[in-house]
Backbone as numpy.savetxt, mean C-alpha at the origin, in Angstrom:
# Nx Ny Nz CAx CAy CAz Cx Cy Cz
47.32 38.28 -21.55 46.18 39.34 -21.72 45.19 39.05 -20.69
44.45 40.22 -20.28 43.60 39.99 -19.10 42.37 39.16 -19.51
41.97 39.42 -20.74 40.65 38.68 -21.19 41.06 37.36 -21.97
42.25 37.02 -22.18 42.65 35.86 -23.01 42.53 34.67 -22.19
42.80 33.50 -22.93 42.71 32.11 -22.33 44.00 31.89 -21.53
43.92 31.65 -20.25 45.09 31.38 -19.39 45.17 29.85 -19.13
46.02 29.17 -19.84 46.03 27.59 -19.71 46.38 27.20 -18.32
47.28 28.01 -17.61 47.63 27.62 -16.28 46.51 27.65 -15.34
45.74 28.77 -15.39 44.55 28.97 -14.55 43.65 27.92 -14.80
43.33 27.56 -16.14 42.38 26.56 -16.43 42.74 25.25 -15.89
44.01 24.97 -15.88 44.49 23.53 -15.43 44.36 23.50 -13.89
44.55 24.61 -13.30 44.42 24.60 -11.85 42.88 24.33 -11.45
42.01 25.09 -12.15 40.52 24.94 -11.89 40.07 23.42 -12.15
40.73 22.94 -13.30 40.35 21.52 -13.59 40.86 20.62 -12.59
41.91 20.75 -11.91 42.53 19.98 -10.87 41.68 20.00 -9.73
41.20 21.28 -9.40 40.30 21.52 -8.15 39.00 20.68 -8.33
38.39 20.79 -9.65 37.16 20.10 -9.89 37.37 18.64 -9.73
38.44 18.03 -10.22 38.62 16.63 -10.04 38.75 16.18 -8.67
39.56 17.05 -7.91 39.73 16.73 -6.44 38.33 16.68 -5.64
37.50 17.81 -5.99 36.17 17.92 -5.32 35.43 16.66 -5.80
35.42 16.21 -7.02 34.61 15.05 -7.45 35.09 13.89 -6.79
36.48 13.65 -6.48 37.00 12.60 -5.84 36.51 12.45 -4.41
36.55 13.66 -3.76 36.06 13.65 -2.38 34.55 13.47 -2.20
33.73 14.01 -3.14 32.31 13.80 -3.18 31.98 12.27 -3.46
32.67 11.58 -4.29 32.53 10.14 -4.49 32.82 9.37 -3.35
33.82 9.71 -2.72 34.31 9.02 -1.49 33.37 9.19 -0.41
32.82 10.38 -0.29 31.70 10.71 0.83 30.44 9.97 0.60
30.05 9.72 -0.78 28.82 8.96 -0.99 29.04 7.47 -0.68
30.25 7.00 -0.84 30.51 5.58 -0.62 30.49 5.34 0.73
30.88 6.20 1.61 30.99 5.84 3.15 29.78 6.20 3.98
28.93 7.25 3.35 27.76 7.54 4.08 26.57 6.46 3.95
25.82 6.26 4.92 24.71 5.33 4.82 23.55 5.82 3.87
23.04 4.91 3.09 21.88 5.34 2.29 20.65 5.55 3.00
19.89 6.73 2.91 18.63 6.81 3.63 17.66 5.65 3.34
16.87 5.35 4.49 16.08 4.19 4.40 15.01 4.33 3.17
14.56 5.62 2.92 13.55 5.76 1.89 14.14 5.45 0.50
15.51 5.50 0.37 16.03 5.33 -0.87 16.61 3.92 -1.12
16.58 3.04 -0.08 17.00 1.72 -0.20 16.43 0.98 -1.39
17.16 -0.04 -1.83 16.58 -0.80 -2.86 15.86 -1.99 -2.31
15.53 -2.98 -3.23 14.78 -4.16 -2.75 15.55 -5.01 -1.79
14.74 -5.41 -0.83 15.45 -6.29 0.24 14.80 -7.54 0.32
15.60 -8.68 0.46 15.12 -10.04 0.59 14.82 -10.51 2.02
13.70 -10.97 2.29 13.39 -11.34 3.71 12.61 -12.83 3.52
12.51 -13.49 4.72 11.75 -14.63 4.62 10.61 -14.44 5.66
9.49 -14.88 5.30 8.22 -14.78 6.09 8.20 -15.83 7.13
7.86 -15.51 8.43 7.91 -16.38 9.47 6.51 -16.62 10.15
5.70 -15.53 10.24 4.39 -15.70 10.86 3.39 -14.79 10.23
2.16 -15.34 9.84 1.23 -14.55 9.18 0.16 -14.04 10.13
0.16 -12.72 10.32 -0.67 -12.12 11.29 -2.11 -12.02 10.76
-2.40 -11.56 9.62 -3.70 -11.46 8.95 -3.43 -11.35 7.47
-4.44 -10.99 6.69 -4.27 -10.98 5.29 -3.50 -9.97 4.63
-2.92 -9.04 5.43 -2.09 -7.99 4.93 -0.93 -7.68 5.66
-0.54 -8.64 6.64 0.56 -8.33 7.66 1.22 -9.67 7.92
2.53 -9.70 7.92 3.36 -10.75 8.45 4.56 -10.38 9.12
5.33 -11.33 9.82 6.59 -11.01 10.45 7.66 -11.79 9.62
8.89 -11.28 9.82 10.03 -12.02 9.24 10.74 -12.68 10.08
11.71 -13.58 9.56 12.54 -14.41 10.56 13.48 -13.53 11.39
13.81 -12.24 10.97 14.62 -11.40 11.98 13.80 -10.60 12.76
12.41 -10.79 12.91 11.62 -10.23 13.88 10.84 -8.83 13.49
11.03 -8.52 12.30 10.27 -7.28 11.79 8.98 -7.57 11.30
8.14 -6.52 11.34 6.65 -6.66 10.82 6.54 -6.06 9.47
5.91 -6.63 8.62 5.68 -6.12 7.16 4.19 -5.86 6.90
3.82 -4.73 6.65 2.48 -4.39 6.18 2.47 -4.11 4.79
1.63 -5.04 4.00 1.50 -4.79 2.56 0.95 -3.53 2.25
1.72 -2.72 1.39 1.33 -1.48 1.05 0.17 -1.32 0.07
-0.71 -0.29 0.14 -1.79 -0.12 -0.85 -2.86 -0.93 -0.82
-3.00 -1.86 0.10 -4.17 -2.84 0.26 -4.67 -2.97 1.68
-5.76 -3.53 1.93 -6.31 -3.63 3.14 -7.08 -4.93 3.03
-6.97 -5.97 4.00 -7.68 -7.19 4.07 -8.66 -7.07 5.26
-9.70 -7.89 5.29 -10.69 -7.91 6.32 -9.92 -8.20 7.61
-10.37 -7.69 8.73 -9.66 -7.78 10.02 -9.98 -9.12 10.68
-9.03 -9.76 11.30 -9.08 -10.84 12.20 -9.75 -10.34 13.54
-10.71 -11.07 14.05 -11.30 -10.56 15.34 -10.32 -10.64 16.53
-10.36 -9.65 17.35 -9.57 -9.54 18.63 -10.30 -8.91 19.76
-9.81 -9.31 20.88 -10.55 -8.90 22.15 -12.09 -9.21 22.20
-12.36 -10.39 21.74 -13.80 -10.86 21.72 -14.49 -10.51 20.52
-14.00 -9.72 19.69 -14.83 -9.39 18.51 -14.64 -10.37 17.38
-15.66 -10.77 16.62 -15.59 -11.73 15.62 -14.79 -11.29 14.45
-14.34 -12.25 13.68 -13.58 -11.91 12.35 -14.52 -11.23 11.46
-13.98 -10.29 10.63 -14.79 -9.67 9.57 -14.86 -10.74 8.41
-15.90 -10.53 7.56 -16.07 -11.54 6.43 -14.86 -11.64 5.74
-14.45 -12.89 5.41 -13.37 -13.37 4.50 -12.00 -13.17 5.18
-11.96 -12.70 6.55 -10.72 -12.43 7.12 -9.83 -13.61 7.30
-10.46 -14.76 7.65 -9.59 -15.97 7.70 -9.11 -16.50 6.53
-9.94 -16.35 5.40 -9.54 -16.80 4.05 -8.43 -15.95 3.53
-8.44 -14.62 3.79 -7.38 -13.75 3.34 -6.16 -14.11 3.94
-6.11 -14.43 5.30 -4.93 -14.77 6.07 -4.26 -16.06 5.46
-5.18 -17.09 5.21 -4.66 -18.32 4.67 -4.02 -18.21 3.29
-4.71 -17.24 2.41 -4.16 -16.94 1.06 -2.74 -16.36 1.18
-2.59 -15.36 2.08 -1.29 -14.66 2.30 -0.28 -15.85 2.67
-0.74 -16.67 3.70 0.11 -17.67 4.13 0.62 -18.54 2.87
-0.26 -18.90 2.09 0.13 -19.74 0.86 1.04 -18.97 0.03
0.90 -17.71 -0.06 1.83 -16.92 -0.86 3.24 -16.75 -0.43
3.39 -16.58 0.90 4.68 -16.01 1.37 5.28 -16.87 2.59
4.54 -17.65 3.26 5.05 -18.33 4.43 6.28 -19.27 4.03
7.44 -19.03 4.87 8.52 -19.81 4.66 9.40 -19.47 3.41
8.81 -18.52 2.61 9.51 -18.22 1.45 10.41 -16.92 1.37
11.42 -16.86 0.54 12.12 -15.62 0.47 11.37 -14.71 -0.52
10.97 -13.51 -0.05 10.42 -12.69 -0.85 11.18 -11.36 -0.89
10.95 -10.52 -1.88 11.56 -9.23 -1.90 10.62 -8.11 -1.50
11.22 -7.15 -0.69 10.30 -5.93 -0.22 10.81 -4.75 -1.20
9.81 -4.11 -1.69 10.06 -2.90 -2.35 9.33 -1.75 -1.63
10.07 -0.83 -1.04 9.60 0.12 -0.15 8.60 1.04 -0.95
7.57 1.49 -0.24 6.46 2.28 -0.99 6.15 3.36 0.03
6.06 4.64 -0.47 5.66 5.85 0.19 6.73 6.11 1.28
6.24 6.30 2.45 7.08 6.79 3.67 8.04 5.64 4.19
7.73 4.35 3.77 8.53 3.22 4.17 8.12 2.63 5.42
7.42 3.34 6.26 6.97 2.86 7.67 5.54 3.44 7.80
4.77 2.65 8.54 3.34 3.27 8.91 3.45 3.73 10.26
2.42 4.27 10.98 2.48 4.86 12.31 2.72 3.86 13.39
2.62 2.61 13.10 2.87 1.59 14.03 4.48 1.04 13.96
5.24 1.66 13.04 6.58 1.26 12.83 6.74 0.08 11.95
5.71 -0.44 11.40 5.78 -1.62 10.41 6.30 -1.13 9.08
6.97 -2.03 8.51 7.62 -1.89 7.11 6.49 -1.78 6.12
6.30 -0.66 5.30 5.33 -0.64 4.29 6.04 -1.05 2.92
5.58 -1.97 2.20 6.32 -2.44 1.10 5.37 -3.20 0.19
5.80 -3.29 -1.09 5.13 -4.28 -1.98 5.98 -5.48 -1.93
5.41 -6.56 -1.90 6.02 -7.92 -1.65 6.06 -8.59 -2.99
7.29 -8.75 -3.33 7.69 -9.40 -4.74 7.63 -10.94 -4.42
6.91 -11.75 -5.15 6.81 -13.14 -4.97 7.85 -13.91 -5.76
8.36 -15.08 -5.35 9.37 -15.76 -6.02 9.02 -16.15 -7.52
7.69 -16.35 -7.70 7.19 -16.60 -9.09 6.80 -15.47 -9.95
7.10 -14.21 -9.26 6.81 -12.97 -9.98 5.53 -12.39 -9.68
5.28 -11.15 -9.85 4.21 -10.42 -9.44 4.28 -10.04 -7.91
3.31 -9.36 -7.29 3.32 -9.06 -5.95 2.19 -9.77 -5.18
2.40 -9.94 -3.84 1.37 -10.45 -2.96 0.14 -9.57 -3.11
0.30 -8.31 -3.18 -0.82 -7.37 -3.30 -1.69 -7.62 -4.56
-1.07 -7.87 -5.58 -1.81 -8.11 -6.89 -2.58 -9.48 -6.75
-2.04 -10.54 -6.19 -2.66 -11.79 -6.10 -3.86 -11.65 -5.11
-3.80 -10.94 -4.02 -4.84 -10.80 -3.05 -5.94 -9.95 -3.55
-5.68 -8.94 -4.38 -6.81 -8.07 -4.83 -7.32 -8.78 -6.07
-6.59 -9.30 -6.99 -7.14 -10.03 -8.21 -8.05 -11.13 -7.73
-7.71 -11.87 -6.69 -8.64 -13.03 -6.25 -9.70 -12.62 -5.30
-9.88 -11.37 -4.95 -10.95 -10.92 -4.02 -10.74 -11.17 -2.53
-9.47 -11.24 -2.07 -9.04 -11.43 -0.70 -8.73 -10.03 0.00
-8.60 -8.93 -0.74 -8.25 -7.70 -0.26 -8.71 -6.57 -1.10
-8.76 -5.41 -0.57 -9.26 -4.07 -1.28 -8.06 -3.28 -1.54
-8.18 -2.45 -2.44 -7.13 -1.42 -2.57 -7.40 -0.29 -1.47
-6.25 0.11 -0.83 -6.20 1.15 0.10 -5.31 2.18 -0.13
-5.71 3.09 -0.97 -4.65 4.09 -1.50 -4.22 5.14 -0.42
-2.91 5.57 -0.65 -2.42 6.67 0.02 -1.75 7.54 -0.98
-1.49 8.90 -0.57 -0.99 9.95 -1.48 0.37 9.52 -2.07
1.18 8.81 -1.26 2.53 8.48 -1.59 2.66 7.17 -2.23
1.55 6.51 -2.56 1.71 5.32 -3.19 2.33 5.43 -4.72
2.98 4.47 -5.20 3.38 4.39 -6.58 2.14 4.51 -7.44
2.04 5.52 -8.30 0.80 5.66 -9.12 0.51 4.48 -10.07
1.68 3.96 -10.64 1.49 2.81 -11.63 1.10 1.51 -10.93
1.61 1.23 -9.69 1.19 0.12 -9.02 -0.19 0.22 -8.54
-0.58 1.51 -8.05 -1.94 1.61 -7.57 -2.97 1.53 -8.67
-2.68 2.15 -9.85 -3.57 2.02 -10.91 -3.83 0.55 -11.38
-2.73 -0.30 -11.33 -2.85 -1.69 -11.61 -3.82 -2.36 -10.66
-3.62 -2.17 -9.33 -4.49 -2.61 -8.35 -5.80 -2.37 -8.51
-6.09 -1.07 -8.82 -7.64 -0.69 -8.97 -8.20 -1.39 -10.08
-7.42 -1.62 -11.27 -7.91 -2.34 -12.32 -8.32 -3.80 -12.01
-7.43 -4.37 -11.19 -7.49 -5.78 -10.78 -8.77 -5.88 -9.77
-8.98 -4.92 -8.97 -10.17 -4.88 -8.12 -11.43 -4.73 -8.94
-11.44 -3.99 -9.96 -12.63 -3.86 -10.68 -12.98 -5.28 -11.49
-11.85 -5.95 -11.87 -12.07 -7.26 -12.63 -12.49 -8.18 -11.58
-12.06 -8.22 -10.45 -12.50 -9.12 -9.26 -14.01 -8.89 -8.97
-14.37 -7.55 -8.89 -15.77 -7.25 -8.62 -16.63 -7.88 -9.75
-16.26 -7.59 -11.09 -17.09 -8.12 -12.24 -17.23 -9.60 -12.24
-16.05 -10.20 -11.80 -16.09 -11.85 -11.94 -16.61 -12.39 -10.64
-17.03 -11.53 -9.61 -17.48 -12.16 -8.31 -16.47 -12.99 -7.58
-15.16 -12.48 -7.42 -14.18 -13.23 -6.84 -14.21 -13.01 -5.40
-13.89 -14.21 -4.61 -13.62 -14.03 -3.19 -14.76 -13.51 -2.46
-14.47 -12.41 -1.66 -15.42 -11.75 -0.74 -16.53 -10.97 -1.51
-16.27 -10.62 -2.78 -17.16 -9.64 -3.31 -18.69 -9.97 -3.41
-19.07 -11.32 -3.82 -20.55 -11.53 -3.88 -21.27 -11.34 -2.69
-20.63 -11.64 -1.46 -21.40 -11.48 -0.19 -21.44 -10.03 0.21
-20.29 -9.40 0.02 -20.18 -7.93 0.43 -21.17 -7.12 -0.33
-21.30 -7.27 -1.66 -21.95 -6.37 -2.41 -23.45 -6.62 -2.59
-23.90 -7.76 -1.95 -25.33 -7.95 -1.83 -25.94 -7.84 -0.40
-25.10 -7.31 0.52 -25.59 -7.05 1.83 -26.53 -5.89 1.88
-27.43 -5.84 2.90 -28.24 -4.54 3.04 -27.42 -3.24 3.12
-26.28 -3.46 3.82 -25.25 -2.30 3.93 -24.90 -1.76 2.61
-24.82 -2.60 1.63 -24.21 -2.35 0.34 -25.22 -1.28 -0.49
-26.47 -1.30 -0.17 -27.50 -0.47 -0.82 -27.70 0.88 -0.23
-26.89 1.20 0.83 -26.93 2.51 1.44 -26.28 3.58 0.56
-26.46 4.83 0.81 -25.64 5.93 0.28 -24.48 6.20 0.94
-23.41 6.61 0.20 -22.10 6.79 0.84 -21.54 8.05 0.32
-20.70 8.71 1.13 -19.99 9.93 0.79 -18.48 9.61 0.83
-17.74 10.11 -0.10 -16.37 9.98 -0.27 -15.59 11.23 -0.26
-14.28 11.12 0.04 -13.50 12.28 0.21 -12.46 12.16 -0.99
-12.57 13.11 -1.92 -11.67 12.94 -3.09 -10.29 13.09 -2.76
-9.90 13.85 -1.70 -8.57 14.03 -1.40 -7.86 12.84 -0.76
-8.66 12.18 0.22 -8.03 10.98 0.87 -8.30 9.69 0.25
-9.38 9.67 -0.61 -9.88 8.39 -1.25 -10.58 7.56 -0.23
-11.11 8.18 0.80 -11.94 7.36 1.78 -13.34 7.70 1.68
-14.12 6.68 2.13 -15.55 6.87 2.03 -16.35 6.18 3.24
-17.65 6.60 3.53 -18.32 6.01 4.54 -19.81 6.34 4.41
-20.64 5.65 5.11 -22.08 6.06 5.14 -22.38 7.39 5.32
-23.46 7.90 4.86 -23.76 9.31 4.95 -23.95 9.78 6.38
-24.36 8.86 7.19 -24.50 9.14 8.64 -23.37 8.92 9.65
-22.31 8.69 8.98 -21.04 8.54 9.81 -20.47 9.91 10.21
-19.97 10.03 11.34 -19.49 11.25 11.86 -18.26 11.79 11.02
-17.58 10.99 10.47 -16.35 11.40 9.72 -16.77 12.06 8.26
-17.78 11.35 7.68 -18.27 11.76 6.39 -19.04 13.13 6.52
-19.63 13.40 7.63 -20.31 14.71 7.76 -19.42 15.76 7.67
-18.00 15.62 7.95 -17.13 16.78 7.91 -16.41 16.95 6.70
-16.71 16.20 5.60 -16.19 16.36 4.28 -16.64 17.67 3.64
-15.63 18.52 3.26 -15.98 19.78 2.63 -16.64 19.58 1.27
-17.46 20.52 0.80 -18.09 20.44 -0.54 -17.24 20.10 -1.65
-16.08 20.87 -1.75 -15.20 20.71 -2.95 -14.67 19.21 -3.05
-14.46 18.54 -1.83 -13.83 17.18 -1.79 -14.90 16.04 -1.85
-16.13 16.48 -1.76 -17.10 15.48 -1.48 -17.68 14.68 -2.78
-17.73 13.42 -2.70 -18.11 12.64 -3.74 -19.34 11.76 -3.32
-20.32 11.75 -3.91 -21.57 10.94 -3.73 -21.47 9.56 -4.37
-21.76 8.50 -3.65 -21.96 7.26 -4.22 -23.13 6.58 -3.87
-23.92 6.14 -4.79 -25.32 5.58 -4.66 -25.21 4.10 -3.93
-24.06 3.49 -3.95 -23.88 2.21 -3.36 -22.57 1.91 -3.05
-22.40 0.66 -2.37 -20.92 0.29 -2.03 -20.19 -0.09 -3.36
-20.67 -0.65 -4.33 -20.08 -1.09 -5.49 -19.41 0.11 -6.07
-20.04 1.27 -6.18 -19.47 2.35 -6.91 -18.31 2.93 -6.21
-18.35 2.96 -4.92 -17.21 3.48 -4.21 -15.99 2.63 -4.36
-16.16 1.33 -4.27 -15.07 0.35 -4.46 -14.53 0.40 -5.91
-15.39 0.62 -6.87 -15.19 0.71 -8.29 -14.15 1.79 -8.60
-14.23 2.97 -7.90 -13.58 4.09 -8.05 -12.20 4.00 -7.34
-12.09 2.99 -6.60 -10.75 2.75 -5.87 -10.76 3.59 -4.48
-11.84 3.94 -3.96 -11.96 4.55 -2.62 -11.98 3.28 -1.64
-11.46 3.72 -0.38 -11.52 2.66 0.67 -12.28 3.07 1.85
-12.75 2.28 2.65 -13.74 2.63 3.78 -12.89 3.44 4.86
-13.62 4.53 5.45 -13.06 5.09 6.65 -13.11 4.00 7.82
-11.89 3.96 8.56 -11.82 3.01 9.65 -12.85 3.54 10.78
-13.14 4.75 10.85 -13.97 5.24 11.89 -15.53 4.97 11.69
-15.81 4.55 10.53 -17.15 4.32 10.21 -17.39 2.66 10.21
-18.65 2.18 10.12 -18.87 0.91 10.11 -18.21 0.21 8.95
-17.62 -0.96 9.19 -16.99 -1.70 8.19 -17.95 -2.42 7.32
-17.77 -2.40 5.88 -18.62 -3.10 5.13 -18.34 -4.71 5.10
-17.21 -5.10 5.84 -16.99 -6.56 5.92 -17.36 -7.09 7.25
-18.17 -6.21 8.07 -18.60 -6.67 9.41 -19.80 -7.46 9.18
-19.71 -8.68 8.50 -20.84 -9.50 8.28 -20.70 -10.79 8.92
-21.76 -11.41 9.21 -21.69 -12.84 9.82 -21.37 -13.83 8.80
-20.11 -14.53 9.11 -19.77 -15.60 8.13 -20.75 -16.89 8.20
């Protein structure tokens, strides 16, 4: 019958489906996995560049995702406040150790460095330790893992409350009492007189009465504006 069940046709279609599934599975097994989909990778840290960057024994550079540490001075410029301490803390956490890299966001920054959360041998991440102890700040991006980012912001607030690491000096400087403007979209902020903050549109603009309030909300400083860590040690 035209509209009846045809077992022969059904068996032929089933065989074709099985054949298609077999070839699809074989294709998946031989094709390389895209870098953004790669699982955790184990590396050994060889050299600590600063408080948020290190190189591996195979010559690659790893930039810790979602945080930023005070900058080490270069080209005659002095270190930012707590830069040396942040580098030493990262050294204690990862130097010579095997750590796991969990890719975050795009997987690479504009300098070609690996962007990753660094899982420590004892558990937790290097980011969590640095932020919790006041050696680094949260530095959010749109493509960060929301759960990891939320945890880091909570840890930053606790570090501020407890006066850990760099926070006591940073939050009592004259700079900390200035007014700041933030960009709700990018989660960046700067002094009201900075050229970048002047361009923030009204719908994205957030007013902060001081430095503490901006950091409390998980905003990070614009690199184009004066750094709140540019203090004399």
